[in-house]
Coordinates of C-alpha atoms in Angstrom, one line a residue:
Chain A
X361 CA 110.0 108.5 121.4
X362 CA 110.4 108.8 117.8
X363 CA 108.3 111.2 115.7
X364 CA 108.2 110.6 112.1
X365 CA 107.6 114.2 111.7
X366 CA 110.9 115.2 112.6
X367 CA 112.9 112.6 110.8
X368 CA 111.8 111.7 107.2
X369 CA 114.2 108.9 107.1
X370 CA 113.5 107.5 110.4
X371 CA 112.0 104.0 110.9
X372 CA 108.5 103.5 111.6
X373 CA 109.1 100.4 113.6
X374 CA 112.3 100.3 116.2
X375 CA 113.6 97.5 118.1
X376 CA 113.0 98.8 121.8
X377 CA 113.4 96.1 124.2
X378 CA 116.0 93.4 124.3
X379 CA 115.0 89.9 125.3
X380 CA 116.8 90.1 128.8
X381 CA 114.8 92.9 129.5
X382 CA 111.1 91.6 128.1
X383 CA 112.1 88.4 130.2
X384 CA 113.1 89.8 133.5
X385 CA 110.1 92.3 132.9
X386 CA 107.2 89.3 132.9
X387 CA 109.2 87.1 135.4
X388 CA 108.8 90.3 137.6
X389 CA 105.1 90.6 136.8
X390 CA 104.6 87.0 138.1
X391 CA 107.2 86.7 141.1
X392 CA 105.8 90.3 142.2
X393 CA 102.1 89.5 142.2
X394 CA 102.8 86.4 143.9
X395 CA 105.0 88.2 146.4
X396 CA 102.4 90.6 146.8
X397 CA 99.7 88.0 147.2
X398 CA 101.5 86.2 149.8
X399 CA 103.0 89.1 151.7
X400 CA 99.4 90.5 152.3
X401 CA 98.6 86.7 153.5
X402 CA 101.3 87.0 156.0
X403 CA 99.9 90.4 157.0
X404 CA 96.7 88.9 157.6
X405 CA 98.1 86.5 160.3
X406 CA 98.8 89.7 162.3
X407 CA 97.0 92.7 160.6
X408 CA 98.4 95.3 162.6
X409 CA 101.9 97.0 163.2
X410 CA 101.6 97.5 167.0
X411 CA 103.1 94.8 169.2
X412 CA 100.1 92.9 171.0
X413 CA 98.1 95.2 173.5
X414 CA 100.0 98.3 172.1
X415 CA 98.9 101.4 169.8
X416 CA 100.4 102.1 166.6
X417 CA 100.4 105.8 165.4
X418 CA 100.5 105.5 161.6
X419 CA 98.3 103.2 160.1
X420 CA 94.7 103.9 160.2
X421 CA 93.5 100.4 159.5
X422 CA 95.3 98.9 162.4
X423 CA 93.8 95.5 163.1
X424 CA 91.8 95.2 159.7
X425 CA 92.7 92.3 157.6
X426 CA 93.2 92.4 153.8
X427 CA 90.7 91.1 151.7
X428 CA 91.0 87.6 151.3
X429 CA 90.8 87.6 147.5
X430 CA 93.8 90.1 147.3
X431 CA 96.0 87.4 149.1
X432 CA 97.5 84.4 147.7
X433 CA 99.0 81.1 149.5
X434 CA 96.0 79.9 151.3
X435 CA 97.1 80.1 154.8
X436 CA 100.2 81.4 156.7
X437 CA 102.6 78.6 155.8
X438 CA 101.7 78.4 152.5
X439 CA 102.1 82.1 152.0
X440 CA 105.5 82.1 153.7
X441 CA 107.0 79.5 151.6
X442 CA 105.6 80.9 148.5
X443 CA 107.0 84.3 149.7
X444 CA 110.6 82.8 150.3
X445 CA 110.6 80.9 147.2
X446 CA 109.4 84.1 145.3
X447 CA 112.0 86.3 147.1
X448 CA 114.9 84.4 145.5
X449 CA 113.2 84.5 142.0
X450 CA 112.7 88.2 142.1
X451 CA 116.3 89.0 143.6
X452 CA 118.1 87.0 141.0
X453 CA 116.0 88.7 138.3
X454 CA 116.2 92.0 139.5
X455 CA 119.9 91.3 139.7
X456 CA 120.0 89.8 136.0
X457 CA 118.1 93.1 134.9
X458 CA 120.2 95.4 136.7
X459 CA 123.5 94.0 135.2
X460 CA 122.0 93.9 132.0
X461 CA 121.1 97.6 131.6
X462 CA 124.8 98.6 133.6
X463 CA 126.6 96.5 131.0
X464 CA 124.5 97.1 127.8
X465 CA 124.1 100.8 128.8
X466 CA 120.4 101.3 128.9
X467 CA 120.9 102.5 132.5
X468 CA 121.2 106.0 130.6
X469 CA 117.7 105.7 129.7
X470 CA 116.5 105.8 133.2
X471 CA 119.3 108.1 134.9
X472 CA 118.2 111.3 135.9
X473 CA 119.0 114.4 134.1
X474 CA 118.9 118.0 135.2
X475 CA 115.8 118.7 133.0
X476 CA 113.7 116.0 134.2
X477 CA 111.6 117.9 136.7
X478 CA 110.5 120.7 134.1
X479 CA 109.9 117.9 131.6
X480 CA 108.1 115.8 134.3
X481 CA 106.0 119.1 134.8
X482 CA 105.3 119.5 131.0
X483 CA 103.9 116.2 130.8
X484 CA 101.5 116.7 133.6
X485 CA 100.4 120.1 132.2
X486 CA 99.8 118.2 128.9
X487 CA 97.6 115.4 130.9
X488 CA 96.1 118.3 132.6
X489 CA 94.9 119.8 129.3
X490 CA 97.0 122.9 129.8
X491 CA 99.7 122.3 127.2
X492 CA 98.2 121.2 123.8
X493 CA 101.0 119.4 122.3
X494 CA 102.8 116.2 123.8
X495 CA 106.1 117.1 125.1
X496 CA 109.6 116.0 123.5
X497 CA 109.9 112.4 124.6
X498 CA 112.9 110.0 124.4
X499 CA 112.5 106.0 124.8
X500 CA 110.5 107.4 128.0
X501 CA 109.1 110.1 128.9
X502 CA 110.1 111.9 132.2
X503 CA 107.3 110.7 134.3
X504 CA 108.1 107.2 133.3
X505 CA 111.9 107.8 133.5
X506 CA 111.0 108.8 137.4
X507 CA 109.6 106.2 138.1
X508 CA 111.2 103.6 136.1
X509 CA 114.3 104.9 137.9
X510 CA 112.7 104.7 141.5
X511 CA 111.8 101.1 141.0
X512 CA 115.2 99.5 141.5
X513 CA 115.9 101.7 144.5
X514 CA 112.3 100.7 145.9
X515 CA 113.2 96.9 145.0
X516 CA 116.2 97.5 147.3
X517 CA 114.4 98.9 149.9
X518 CA 112.2 96.1 149.9
X519 CA 114.7 93.6 150.1
X520 CA 116.5 95.2 153.1
X521 CA 113.4 95.7 155.1
X522 CA 112.4 92.3 154.1
X523 CA 115.6 90.8 155.6
X524 CA 115.3 93.0 158.6
X525 CA 112.1 91.4 159.5
X526 CA 113.4 87.9 158.3
X527 CA 116.4 87.9 160.1
X528 CA 115.9 90.4 162.9
X529 CA 118.7 88.3 165.5
X530 CA 121.2 88.0 163.1
X531 CA 120.6 91.1 161.4
X532 CA 120.0 93.2 164.2
X533 CA 121.6 96.2 163.2
X534 CA 119.8 96.4 160.2
X535 CA 116.8 96.1 161.9
X536 CA 117.7 98.7 164.2
X537 CA 118.4 100.5 161.2
X538 CA 114.9 100.7 160.4
X539 CA 113.5 101.7 163.9
X540 CA 113.4 98.2 165.1
X541 CA 111.2 95.3 164.3
X542 CA 107.9 97.0 164.4
X543 CA 108.9 99.7 162.3
X544 CA 110.6 97.6 159.8
X545 CA 107.5 95.4 159.4
X546 CA 105.7 99.0 158.7
X547 CA 108.4 100.4 156.0
X548 CA 108.4 96.8 154.2
X549 CA 104.5 97.3 154.0
X550 CA 104.9 100.7 152.9
X551 CA 107.4 99.7 150.0
X552 CA 105.0 97.1 148.8
X553 CA 102.2 99.6 148.8
X554 CA 104.4 102.0 146.8
X555 CA 105.5 99.2 144.5
X556 CA 101.7 98.2 143.8
X557 CA 100.5 101.8 143.5
X558 CA 103.3 102.4 140.7
X559 CA 102.5 99.3 139.0
X560 CA 98.8 100.0 139.0
X561 CA 99.7 103.6 137.3
X562 CA 102.1 101.9 135.2
X563 CA 99.0 99.3 133.8
X564 CA 96.9 102.1 133.5
X565 CA 98.9 104.2 131.5
X566 CA 99.8 101.3 129.3
X567 CA 96.3 100.7 128.2
X568 CA 95.2 104.4 128.4
X569 CA 97.7 106.2 126.4
X570 CA 100.5 103.4 125.1
X571 CA 98.8 100.4 124.1
X572 CA 101.5 99.6 121.5
X573 CA 103.9 99.3 124.4
X574 CA 102.3 96.0 125.6
X575 CA 103.4 94.2 122.3
X576 CA 106.6 95.5 122.3
X577 CA 107.1 94.2 125.7
X578 CA 106.5 90.8 124.0
X579 CA 108.4 91.3 120.7
X580 CA 110.7 93.9 121.2
X581 CA 109.7 95.9 118.3
X582 CA 107.9 99.2 118.9
X583 CA 105.5 100.9 116.5
X584 CA 106.7 104.4 116.6
X585 CA 103.7 105.8 114.6
X586 CA 101.2 104.5 117.5
X587 CA 103.5 106.5 120.2
X588 CA 101.8 108.7 122.6
X589 CA 103.9 111.5 121.0
X590 CA 102.9 110.7 117.3
X591 CA 99.4 110.4 118.4
X592 CA 99.5 113.2 121.0
X593 CA 98.0 110.9 123.3
X594 CA 96.3 111.6 126.7
X595 CA 94.8 108.9 128.8
X596 CA 92.1 107.5 126.7
X597 CA 92.3 110.0 124.3
X598 CA 94.6 109.2 121.6
X599 CA 94.5 111.2 118.9
X600 CA 94.4 110.5 115.0
X601 CA 97.5 109.4 114.0
X602 CA 99.5 112.5 112.6
X603 CA 100.0 112.2 108.8
X604 CA 103.3 110.8 108.0
X605 CA 105.4 113.2 106.3
X606 CA 107.8 112.8 103.3
X607 CA 109.1 109.6 104.3
X608 CA 111.9 108.6 102.0
X609 CA 110.6 105.4 100.3
X610 CA 112.4 103.0 97.7
X611 CA 111.4 102.8 94.4
X612 CA 109.5 99.6 93.5
X613 CA 111.3 96.6 94.9
X614 CA 112.2 93.6 92.8
X615 CA 109.9 91.6 95.1
X616 CA 107.6 93.0 97.8
X617 CA 107.8 90.9 100.5
X618 CA 104.5 91.2 102.9
X619 CA 105.8 89.9 105.7
X620 CA 108.7 87.9 107.0
X621 CA 109.1 84.0 108.2
X622 CA 107.1 84.9 111.3
X623 CA 104.3 86.7 109.2
X624 CA 105.2 89.9 110.4
X625 CA 104.0 92.5 108.2
X626 CA 106.5 95.5 109.2
X627 CA 109.7 94.0 109.0
X628 CA 111.1 93.4 105.2
X629 CA 114.2 92.3 104.4
X630 CA 116.7 94.4 102.3
X631 CA 115.8 95.7 99.1
X632 CA 117.9 96.3 96.2
X633 CA 119.5 99.8 96.2
X634 CA 117.0 101.9 94.1
X635 CA 116.6 105.4 94.0
X636 CA 114.6 107.0 96.5
X637 CA 111.9 109.1 95.7
X638 CA 110.4 111.8 98.3
X639 CA 106.7 112.7 98.0
X640 CA 107.6 116.4 97.4
X641 CA 109.5 115.4 94.7
X642 CA 112.7 115.6 95.7
X643 CA 115.3 113.0 94.5
X644 CA 117.8 111.7 96.6
X645 CA 120.9 109.8 95.9
X646 CA 120.2 105.9 96.9
X647 CA 121.4 104.6 100.3
X648 CA 123.4 101.8 99.5
X649 CA 121.4 99.8 101.6
X650 CA 118.2 100.2 103.2
X651 CA 117.4 99.1 106.7
X652 CA 114.9 96.4 107.0
X653 CA 113.5 98.4 109.4
X654 CA 113.3 101.7 107.5
X655 CA 110.4 100.8 105.6
X656 CA 106.7 102.1 105.9
X657 CA 104.1 99.9 107.4
X658 CA 100.5 99.8 106.9
X659 CA 98.8 103.0 105.5
X660 CA 102.0 104.4 104.6
X661 CA 102.0 103.2 100.9
X662 CA 103.1 105.8 98.7
X663 CA 103.2 105.9 94.9
X664 CA 106.1 103.3 95.1
X665 CA 104.0 100.7 96.6
X666 CA 101.3 100.6 94.0
X667 CA 99.4 97.6 95.2
X668 CA 98.5 99.3 98.4
X669 CA 95.6 102.2 98.6
X670 CA 97.0 105.5 99.9
X671 CA 95.5 106.3 103.4
X672 CA 94.0 109.8 104.0
X673 CA 96.9 112.2 105.2
X674 CA 99.5 109.9 103.8
X675 CA 100.4 112.6 100.7
X676 CA 101.8 116.0 102.3
X677 CA 102.7 118.8 100.2
X678 CA 106.3 120.2 101.1
X679 CA 104.8 123.3 102.6
X680 CA 102.6 121.4 105.4
X681 CA 105.7 119.2 105.9
X682 CA 107.7 122.0 106.8
X683 CA 104.8 123.2 108.8
X684 CA 104.8 119.9 111.0
X685 CA 108.7 120.2 110.9
X686 CA 108.4 123.5 112.5
X687 CA 105.7 122.3 115.0
X688 CA 107.8 119.3 115.7
X689 CA 110.8 121.7 116.7
X690 CA 108.2 123.7 118.7
X691 CA 107.5 120.7 121.0
X692 CA 110.9 119.9 121.1
X693 CA 110.7 117.0 118.7
X694 CA 114.4 116.5 118.1
X695 CA 113.9 112.5 118.7
X696 CA 116.1 109.9 117.8
X697 CA 115.7 106.0 117.8
X698 CA 116.8 104.6 121.1
X699 CA 120.3 104.1 120.1
X700 CA 121.0 107.5 119.5
X701 CA 119.2 108.7 122.5
X702 CA 121.5 106.5 124.6
X703 CA 124.4 108.2 123.0
X704 CA 123.1 111.7 123.6
X705 CA 122.4 110.2 127.2
X706 CA 126.3 109.5 127.2
X707 CA 127.2 113.2 126.3
X708 CA 124.9 114.8 128.8
X709 CA 125.8 112.4 131.7
X710 CA 129.4 113.6 131.3
Chain B
X523 CA 90.6 90.4 113.9
X524 CA 93.0 89.9 116.4
X525 CA 97.0 90.1 114.9
X526 CA 99.8 88.0 116.5
X527 CA 101.2 90.6 118.7
X528 CA 97.4 91.0 120.4
X529 CA 97.1 87.3 120.5
X530 CA 100.9 87.0 122.3
X531 CA 100.0 89.6 124.7
X532 CA 96.6 88.3 125.9
X533 CA 98.4 84.7 126.0
X534 CA 101.0 85.8 128.1
X535 CA 98.5 87.4 130.5
X536 CA 96.5 84.5 130.6
X537 CA 99.1 82.2 131.1
X538 CA 100.4 84.1 133.9
X539 CA 97.0 84.4 135.7
X540 CA 96.5 80.8 135.1
X541 CA 100.0 80.1 136.9
X542 CA 99.3 82.4 139.7
X543 CA 95.8 80.4 140.1
X544 CA 97.7 76.8 139.9
X545 CA 100.5 78.0 142.2
X546 CA 98.1 78.3 145.2
X547 CA 98.8 76.5 148.2
X548 CA 95.8 74.7 147.8
X549 CA 96.4 73.8 144.3
X550 CA 98.0 70.8 142.7
X551 CA 100.5 68.5 144.2
X552 CA 103.2 69.4 141.7
X553 CA 102.8 73.0 143.0
X554 CA 103.3 71.7 146.7
X555 CA 106.4 69.6 145.8
X556 CA 108.0 72.9 144.2
X557 CA 107.4 74.7 147.4
X558 CA 108.9 72.0 149.3
X559 CA 111.9 71.9 147.1
X560 CA 112.0 75.6 147.5
X561 CA 111.6 75.5 151.1
X562 CA 114.7 73.0 151.5
X563 CA 117.0 75.1 149.2
X564 CA 115.9 78.2 151.2
X565 CA 116.9 76.8 154.3
X566 CA 120.4 75.6 152.6
X567 CA 120.8 79.3 151.6
X568 CA 119.9 80.6 155.0
X569 CA 122.1 78.5 157.1
X570 CA 124.8 79.4 154.3
X571 CA 124.2 82.9 154.3
X572 CA 123.8 83.6 158.3
X573 CA 126.3 81.2 159.5
X574 CA 128.6 83.9 160.7
X575 CA 126.2 86.2 161.5
X576 CA 125.8 87.4 165.5
X577 CA 122.8 85.5 167.1
X578 CA 123.8 86.5 170.6
X579 CA 121.7 88.4 173.1
X580 CA 123.1 91.5 173.1
X581 CA 122.1 91.8 169.2
X582 CA 118.9 90.6 169.8
X583 CA 118.2 93.0 172.8
X584 CA 119.1 95.9 170.6
X585 CA 115.7 95.4 169.1
X586 CA 114.1 95.7 172.2
X587 CA 112.5 99.2 172.9
X588 CA 112.9 101.3 175.9
X589 CA 109.8 100.0 177.6
X590 CA 109.2 96.4 177.9
X591 CA 105.5 95.1 176.5
X592 CA 104.1 92.4 178.2
X593 CA 104.9 88.6 176.7
X594 CA 101.9 87.7 174.7
X595 CA 100.0 85.2 176.5
X596 CA 98.9 82.0 174.4
X597 CA 95.7 81.2 175.3
X598 CA 95.3 78.3 173.1
X599 CA 97.1 75.6 175.1
X600 CA 96.2 76.1 178.9
X601 CA 96.5 72.4 179.7
X602 CA 98.9 72.5 182.7
X603 CA 97.2 72.1 186.0
X604 CA 99.0 72.9 189.3
X605 CA 98.0 69.4 190.3
X606 CA 100.3 67.5 188.1
X607 CA 103.3 69.8 189.0
X608 CA 104.8 67.1 191.5
X609 CA 104.5 64.1 188.8
X610 CA 105.9 66.1 186.3
X611 CA 109.5 65.1 185.4
X612 CA 112.1 66.0 182.2
X613 CA 113.4 63.3 180.2
X614 CA 116.7 63.8 178.4
X615 CA 117.0 60.6 176.1
X616 CA 117.9 59.5 172.5
X617 CA 121.2 59.1 171.7
X618 CA 123.0 59.9 174.7
X619 CA 125.0 57.8 176.9
X620 CA 122.9 58.7 180.1
X621 CA 119.4 59.2 179.7
X622 CA 118.2 61.8 182.5
X623 CA 115.0 62.2 184.5
X624 CA 114.8 65.7 186.1
X625 CA 111.9 66.9 188.3
X626 CA 111.4 70.7 188.3
X627 CA 113.5 70.9 191.7
X628 CA 116.5 69.1 189.9
X629 CA 116.1 71.5 187.0
X630 CA 116.0 74.6 189.2
X631 CA 119.2 73.1 191.0
X632 CA 121.4 72.7 187.8
X633 CA 123.5 76.0 186.6
X634 CA 121.1 78.4 185.0
X635 CA 120.9 81.4 183.4
X636 CA 118.5 84.4 182.8
X637 CA 118.0 86.1 179.5
X638 CA 115.6 88.9 178.2
X639 CA 115.3 88.5 174.5
X640 CA 112.9 89.1 171.6
X641 CA 110.7 86.5 170.8
X642 CA 109.4 86.5 167.3
X643 CA 105.9 84.9 166.3
X644 CA 105.7 83.6 162.8
X645 CA 102.4 86.0 162.8
X646 CA 104.6 89.0 162.5
X647 CA 104.3 90.1 166.3
X648 CA 107.1 90.2 168.8
X649 CA 107.6 90.6 172.3
X650 CA 110.4 90.5 175.1
X651 CA 110.6 89.1 178.6
X652 CA 113.1 87.7 180.9
X653 CA 113.2 83.9 181.2
X654 CA 115.5 81.7 183.4
X655 CA 116.3 78.0 182.3
X656 CA 119.0 75.4 181.9
X657 CA 120.8 75.4 178.8
X658 CA 120.1 72.7 176.4
X659 CA 123.8 72.2 175.9
X660 CA 124.2 71.9 179.5
X661 CA 121.5 68.8 179.5
X662 CA 123.1 67.5 176.5
X663 CA 126.7 67.5 178.4
X664 CA 124.9 65.6 181.4
X665 CA 123.5 62.9 179.6
X666 CA 126.6 62.5 177.3
X667 CA 125.5 63.2 174.0
X668 CA 126.7 60.8 171.4
X669 CA 128.6 62.1 168.1
X670 CA 125.9 60.7 165.9
X671 CA 123.2 62.8 167.2
X672 CA 122.4 65.7 164.5
X673 CA 119.2 67.0 165.8
X674 CA 117.0 67.5 169.1
X675 CA 113.0 67.1 169.3
X676 CA 111.5 68.9 171.8
X677 CA 108.1 67.2 172.9
X678 CA 105.1 68.4 174.8
X679 CA 102.4 66.7 176.9
X680 CA 100.1 68.6 175.2
X681 CA 98.6 66.8 172.3
X682 CA 101.5 65.2 171.3
X683 CA 103.2 68.4 170.2
X684 CA 106.7 68.8 169.3
X685 CA 108.9 70.2 166.8
X686 CA 112.6 68.9 166.1
X687 CA 115.5 71.2 165.9
X688 CA 119.0 71.4 164.1
X689 CA 121.4 70.3 166.6
X690 CA 123.3 73.6 166.2
X691 CA 120.4 75.5 167.1
X692 CA 119.7 73.5 170.1
X693 CA 123.2 73.9 171.5
X694 CA 123.0 77.7 171.1
X695 CA 123.9 78.8 174.4
X696 CA 120.9 81.3 174.6
X697 CA 118.8 78.0 173.7
X698 CA 117.1 77.4 177.1
X699 CA 114.7 75.0 179.0
X700 CA 113.2 77.7 180.6
X701 CA 111.5 77.2 184.2
X702 CA 110.8 80.7 185.2
X703 CA 109.8 84.0 184.0
X704 CA 110.8 87.5 185.9
X705 CA 111.8 85.7 188.9
X706 CA 108.8 83.2 189.1
X707 CA 108.2 79.7 188.2
X708 CA 106.4 79.4 184.8
X709 CA 102.6 79.4 184.9
X710 CA 100.2 77.8 182.6
X711 CA 100.0 80.6 179.8
X712 CA 103.8 80.3 179.7
X713 CA 104.0 76.8 179.3
X714 CA 104.5 75.6 182.7
X715 CA 106.2 73.8 184.2
X716 CA 109.1 74.2 181.4
X717 CA 109.2 75.0 177.9
X718 CA 112.0 75.7 175.5
X719 CA 113.0 79.4 174.8
X720 CA 115.7 80.7 172.5
X721 CA 116.2 83.7 170.1
X722 CA 117.3 82.0 167.1
X723 CA 113.8 80.2 166.5
X724 CA 110.5 81.3 165.5
X725 CA 107.6 80.9 168.7
X726 CA 106.4 77.9 167.1
X727 CA 109.6 75.9 167.4
X728 CA 109.6 77.0 171.3
X729 CA 107.8 74.1 172.8
X730 CA 105.7 74.8 175.6
X731 CA 104.7 72.1 178.3
X732 CA 107.9 70.3 177.7
X733 CA 108.2 66.7 178.7
X734 CA 111.2 64.9 176.4
X735 CA 114.0 66.3 175.3
X736 CA 115.0 63.6 172.6
X737 CA 118.6 63.8 170.4
X738 CA 118.3 61.6 167.2
X739 CA 120.6 61.1 164.5
X740 CA 117.7 61.9 161.8
X741 CA 115.6 65.0 161.3
X742 CA 112.2 64.5 162.9
X743 CA 109.3 66.7 161.7
X744 CA 107.0 68.9 164.1
X745 CA 103.7 69.7 164.8
X746 CA 103.9 72.8 162.6
X747 CA 106.5 71.6 160.4
X748 CA 104.5 69.0 159.3
X749 CA 101.8 71.2 158.8
X750 CA 103.4 73.5 156.0
X751 CA 105.7 75.8 158.2
X752 CA 109.3 76.0 157.5
X753 CA 111.0 73.5 159.4
X754 CA 114.0 75.3 160.3
X755 CA 112.2 78.5 161.4
X756 CA 114.9 80.6 162.1
X757 CA 115.0 84.2 163.3

């Protein structure tokens, strides 16, 4: 995650999700929901794992149906038809997503690295109030990475176990690999259960820790100043926004544009090159162009944007800024925008 | 005040929920027609993908666990009565040159095979047992099946129950008109006096209490197929 305390020049808002990732994500939401609901309805037609008249070792609710309101498809045939229709949607969608992250290099955001278990442990400690500061986080924290990396593999397992019970005759070796028809059904169910639990955890964390990620999954743009890292956010305990430090601001632009064509406030067109004023009084040579994204948004208004009132904590003496940097470094805040993170990932991956 | 992003987010979630609701099988006809279309496409892909895969007894038997559970006994159609055994005859007709009419004794005298295969129920359970019967392909050969026949309809005397099959599955060497189980003539629970038994179709396609095998150029529906189960019903 990007932390404005570490990089004065960093943009507040970044482009986080490519439209293909966003589209496949939402197709996934719909298709997976229908798959799970119809699958549970199919399960209800025979809500046990053992053959008729036999016992099964490993399912405590053998013979108990899933509540009807959790199921989808009306009855067995309807549920089967939906399940098989959505099967192709989900498989094609998954293939598009995997092809995209492979070709686009985004798989590096998810590929495990050596330090991930340690980072995941630090995240857990933070959530358990053992650790005070939010650990360093890239685009995803270590716990998220672990889950997002596991998802495609669970998907593959779901497809394989699903094939094993869909075509137990033609694909007998595959069914045999999972221990036969009875066990293949069980594994298929457990994979579904794991996916559902991870999905519920994912939704919980979105609302409890990182609500800004929800709009970013629609518009693609992420407000870095609202990231869990910037806010030191634990579930339901989102801290006050950290004061924005010494962000380079352009001198008064010839024209202050309040929003783009879509009315989005935080994205502005490039402005004329102008001297950049740091809040602590330093002067820096102006960049030849200012990125449209490298513009502060609400609440950041400094002296150079006089038409907006300064919010609390906006102005930072240099000493405090230095302290914040030091604190950031302590927490491992060497963050970069997503593209940089991928680059470093490349390095680490080699 | 709600900003644009929140509005889009809520809108997206609401649309997904509405779509899910509308797509329930009890939902509008449009959803039903989409499902029908999807089922047809699914069948095409299924037949294409699995056209070369093995569908033989040996492969099926690999799924059979060491111990053999007893075959599940259906109690839904116990219509067979021993008193009508002598009156029963199997008719083989439709697109054939020589329609057949076979009594149980006739059937038992024809070349028959015995197979132990898994039987897959659409509900999700499976069981295996040993059936003996005459291959449908043998019946088709004896009746002189015409080249225009593309489907086979297996009809029961039980409340008009029938299921039509693609000819390829019907002519599969393990698709039998079975008349015996575990060395004895069938009883009512297993579809006496004869039934279809095949490893390549789900249980509901295997018509019990069989009276007619009709070869036909067009595909016919079926008792369950007309109610929404997939017509192909392959294992």
